[in-house]
Amino acid sequence: MPGRARPAAEYHGAVGVAKRLQASVTGARKTGVLFVCMGNICRSPTAESVFREHAQRAGLLDGLSIASAGIGDWHVGQAPDNRAIIHARRRGYDLAGLRARQVTREDFARFDFILAMDLRNLRDLKALCPPDYPGCLGLFLDFAPHVGWREVPDPYHGGADGFETVLELTERASEGLLAHIRRLR
């Protein structure tokens, strides 16, 4: 859905993330990034793979722990949707080895950035979020305000164009998130 994006710095935990990132710079811990969608078979595994590849190209992968999860448990243990795998492969991204899992409260202790694909996912994550979570909980596309969208649309019930849109949006947001992480370090 189109809409005005919020600057990433406005998110809950911006100061906490900066402190946690300092630990990753010194080698004490990796910066954790978790992408979340509804079932963890289309959008969030695509975001995980795209972000991982962009981090590798930027020389930052060794300092990051990257994963994805779903709000629901419908697809736990399953590979991503075959259409997502095919479209990602055409752009050089590999989703085939990923398996769906459900987000847990423990993820808030493991990940500095927990990024939802849409507002419904974000609402569900906020319900799970401990009040003292020091990280960044928000929408992935808020790291790409120039695209003019806040939510990554769910391609599950649509055609090929939907999967291409997901790839386009996650590529732009990956660039923005990496730039944000660099600034915090």
Short mmCIF file of C-alpha atoms in Angstrom, two decimals:
data_model
loop_
_atom_site.label_atom_id
_atom_site.label_comp_id
_atom_site.label_asym_id
_atom_site.label_seq_id
_atom_site.Cartn_x
_atom_site.Cartn_y
_atom_site.Cartn_z
CA MET A 1 0.00 0.00 0.00
CA PRO A 2 1.37 3.40 -0.85
CA GLY A 3 1.86 5.74 2.05
CA ARG A 4 4.30 8.04 3.74
CA ALA A 5 7.26 6.21 5.19
CA ARG A 6 8.62 6.97 8.63
CA PRO A 7 12.34 7.58 8.99
CA ALA A 8 13.95 4.48 10.47
CA ALA A 9 15.48 6.56 13.27
CA GLU A 10 11.99 7.19 14.69
CA TYR A 11 11.60 3.55 15.62
CA HIS A 12 11.31 2.09 19.07
CA GLY A 13 14.79 1.29 20.31
CA ALA A 14 16.96 3.45 18.03
CA VAL A 15 19.39 4.19 20.89
CA GLY A 16 19.35 0.55 22.04
CA VAL A 17 20.17 -0.64 18.53
CA ALA A 18 23.14 1.73 18.35
CA LYS A 19 24.51 0.33 21.64
CA ARG A 20 24.00 -3.26 20.50
CA LEU A 21 25.68 -2.48 17.16
CA GLN A 22 28.74 -1.23 19.01
CA ALA A 23 29.11 -4.75 20.43
CA SER A 24 29.00 -6.18 16.92
CA VAL A 25 31.73 -3.77 15.75
CA THR A 26 34.05 -4.97 18.51
CA GLY A 27 33.31 -8.58 17.59
CA ALA A 28 31.38 -9.30 20.78
CA ARG A 29 28.22 -10.17 18.83
CA LYS A 30 26.68 -10.06 15.38
CA THR A 31 23.94 -7.62 14.46
CA GLY A 32 20.72 -9.62 14.17
CA VAL A 33 18.15 -8.91 11.45
CA LEU A 34 14.84 -10.81 11.32
CA PHE A 35 12.32 -10.40 8.50
CA VAL A 36 8.71 -11.32 9.28
CA CYS A 37 5.65 -11.95 7.10
CA MET A 38 2.49 -13.97 7.54
CA GLY A 39 3.63 -17.54 6.81
CA ASN A 40 7.36 -17.24 6.03
CA ILE A 41 7.11 -18.71 2.52
CA CYS A 42 7.00 -15.67 0.20
CA ARG A 43 7.97 -12.20 1.40
CA SER A 44 10.18 -12.75 4.44
CA PRO A 45 12.36 -15.51 2.95
CA THR A 46 12.76 -13.34 -0.15
CA ALA A 47 13.83 -10.43 2.06
CA GLU A 48 16.22 -12.70 3.97
CA SER A 49 17.91 -13.93 0.80
CA VAL A 50 18.03 -10.52 -0.89
CA PHE A 51 19.42 -8.82 2.22
CA ARG A 52 21.99 -11.59 2.73
CA GLU A 53 23.24 -11.17 -0.86
CA HIS A 54 23.40 -7.38 -0.56
CA ALA A 55 25.27 -7.68 2.76
CA GLN A 56 27.73 -10.11 1.13
CA ARG A 57 28.38 -7.70 -1.75
CA ALA A 58 28.88 -4.86 0.75
CA GLY A 59 31.37 -6.89 2.79
CA LEU A 60 29.16 -6.80 5.89
CA LEU A 61 27.82 -10.35 6.01
CA ASP A 62 30.30 -11.62 8.61
CA GLY A 63 28.98 -9.11 11.14
CA LEU A 64 25.33 -10.01 10.61
CA SER A 65 22.96 -12.75 11.70
CA ILE A 66 20.07 -12.82 9.19
CA ALA A 67 16.87 -14.87 9.39
CA SER A 68 13.17 -14.83 8.59
CA ALA A 69 10.01 -16.06 10.30
CA GLY A 70 6.26 -16.05 9.98
CA ILE A 71 3.53 -14.84 12.30
CA GLY A 72 1.56 -18.07 11.79
CA ASP A 73 2.61 -21.69 12.03
CA TRP A 74 0.85 -22.94 8.87
CA HIS A 75 4.03 -23.56 6.89
CA VAL A 76 6.60 -24.42 9.58
CA GLY A 77 9.30 -26.64 8.10
CA GLN A 78 8.26 -26.01 4.50
CA ALA A 79 10.39 -24.54 1.75
CA PRO A 80 9.43 -21.13 0.34
CA ASP A 81 6.68 -20.95 -2.27
CA ASN A 82 8.03 -22.35 -5.55
CA ARG A 83 7.08 -19.14 -7.37
CA ALA A 84 9.20 -17.12 -4.94
CA ILE A 85 12.12 -19.51 -5.47
CA ILE A 86 11.86 -19.26 -9.27
CA HIS A 87 11.60 -15.48 -9.42
CA ALA A 88 14.43 -15.01 -6.91
CA ARG A 89 16.67 -17.44 -8.80
CA ARG A 90 16.25 -15.36 -11.97
CA ARG A 91 17.87 -12.47 -10.11
CA GLY A 92 20.60 -14.55 -8.54
CA TYR A 93 19.08 -15.13 -5.10
CA ASP A 94 18.84 -18.60 -3.55
CA LEU A 95 15.79 -19.36 -1.40
CA ALA A 96 15.79 -23.14 -1.93
CA GLY A 97 17.56 -24.06 1.33
CA LEU A 98 15.35 -21.91 3.58
CA ARG A 99 12.62 -23.43 5.75
CA ALA A 100 9.68 -21.66 7.34
CA ARG A 101 9.54 -21.10 11.07
CA GLN A 102 7.28 -19.17 13.38
CA VAL A 103 8.43 -16.04 15.19
CA THR A 104 8.92 -16.45 18.95
CA ARG A 105 9.34 -14.16 21.95
CA GLU A 106 12.96 -15.32 22.12
CA ASP A 107 13.58 -13.59 18.78
CA PHE A 108 13.38 -10.26 20.59
CA ALA A 109 16.49 -11.24 22.56
CA ARG A 110 18.35 -12.43 19.45
CA PHE A 111 17.63 -9.76 16.85
CA ASP A 112 18.44 -6.04 16.80
CA PHE A 113 16.11 -5.40 13.86
CA ILE A 114 12.75 -7.16 13.58
CA LEU A 115 11.18 -5.96 10.37
CA ALA A 116 7.62 -6.68 9.30
CA MET A 117 6.45 -6.83 5.72
CA ASP A 118 3.09 -5.17 6.44
CA LEU A 119 1.12 -3.36 9.12
CA ARG A 120 -0.79 -6.48 10.19
CA ASN A 121 2.49 -8.32 10.78
CA LEU A 122 3.81 -5.32 12.69
CA ARG A 123 0.69 -5.23 14.89
CA ASP A 124 1.12 -8.94 15.69
CA LEU A 125 4.82 -8.43 16.47
CA LYS A 126 4.05 -5.52 18.79
CA ALA A 127 1.71 -7.82 20.72
CA LEU A 128 4.62 -10.25 21.25
CA CYS A 129 7.27 -7.60 21.92
CA PRO A 130 8.59 -7.31 25.47
CA PRO A 131 8.28 -3.76 26.83
CA ASP A 132 12.05 -3.53 27.33
CA TYR A 133 13.02 -4.60 23.80
CA PRO A 134 16.01 -2.40 22.92
CA GLY A 135 15.95 -3.06 19.19
CA CYS A 136 14.26 -1.69 16.10
CA LEU A 137 10.76 -3.06 15.52
CA GLY A 138 9.15 -1.66 12.39
CA LEU A 139 8.32 -2.00 8.72
CA PHE A 140 11.04 -3.10 6.33
CA LEU A 141 10.03 -0.59 3.67
CA ASP A 142 10.54 2.32 6.03
CA PHE A 143 14.21 1.84 5.13
CA ALA A 144 13.28 2.74 1.54
CA PRO A 145 11.02 5.79 1.84
CA HIS A 146 11.81 6.78 -1.76
CA VAL A 147 9.75 3.85 -3.13
CA GLY A 148 6.53 5.41 -1.82
CA TRP A 149 5.21 2.21 -0.23
CA ARG A 150 5.12 1.22 3.43
CA GLU A 151 4.07 -2.40 3.00
CA VAL A 152 5.45 -5.23 0.89
CA PRO A 153 2.30 -6.67 -0.74
CA ASP A 154 1.63 -10.36 -0.26
CA PRO A 155 2.01 -12.13 -3.66
CA TYR A 156 0.63 -15.47 -2.47
CA HIS A 157 -2.79 -15.26 -4.16
CA GLY A 158 -1.58 -13.39 -7.24
CA GLY A 159 0.56 -13.90 -10.30
CA ALA A 160 4.15 -13.43 -11.38
CA ASP A 161 4.01 -9.63 -11.13
CA GLY A 162 3.49 -9.86 -7.39
CA PHE A 163 6.69 -11.83 -6.87
CA GLU A 164 8.62 -9.38 -9.04
CA THR A 165 7.23 -6.49 -6.98
CA VAL A 166 8.39 -8.19 -3.78
CA LEU A 167 11.88 -8.55 -5.22
CA GLU A 168 12.01 -4.92 -6.37
CA LEU A 169 10.87 -3.61 -2.99
CA THR A 170 13.14 -5.86 -0.93
CA GLU A 171 16.15 -4.92 -3.05
CA ARG A 172 15.54 -1.20 -2.40
CA ALA A 173 14.85 -1.69 1.31
CA SER A 174 17.94 -3.90 1.68
CA GLU A 175 20.10 -1.08 0.37
CA GLY A 176 18.49 1.34 2.82
CA LEU A 177 18.84 -1.00 5.80
CA LEU A 178 22.51 -1.64 5.05
CA ALA A 179 23.13 2.11 4.82
CA HIS A 180 21.34 2.56 8.17
CA ILE A 181 23.44 -0.15 9.83
CA ARG A 182 26.64 1.43 8.48
CA ARG A 183 25.62 4.81 9.96
CA LEU A 184 24.96 3.26 13.37
CA ARG A 185 28.34 1.59 13.48
#
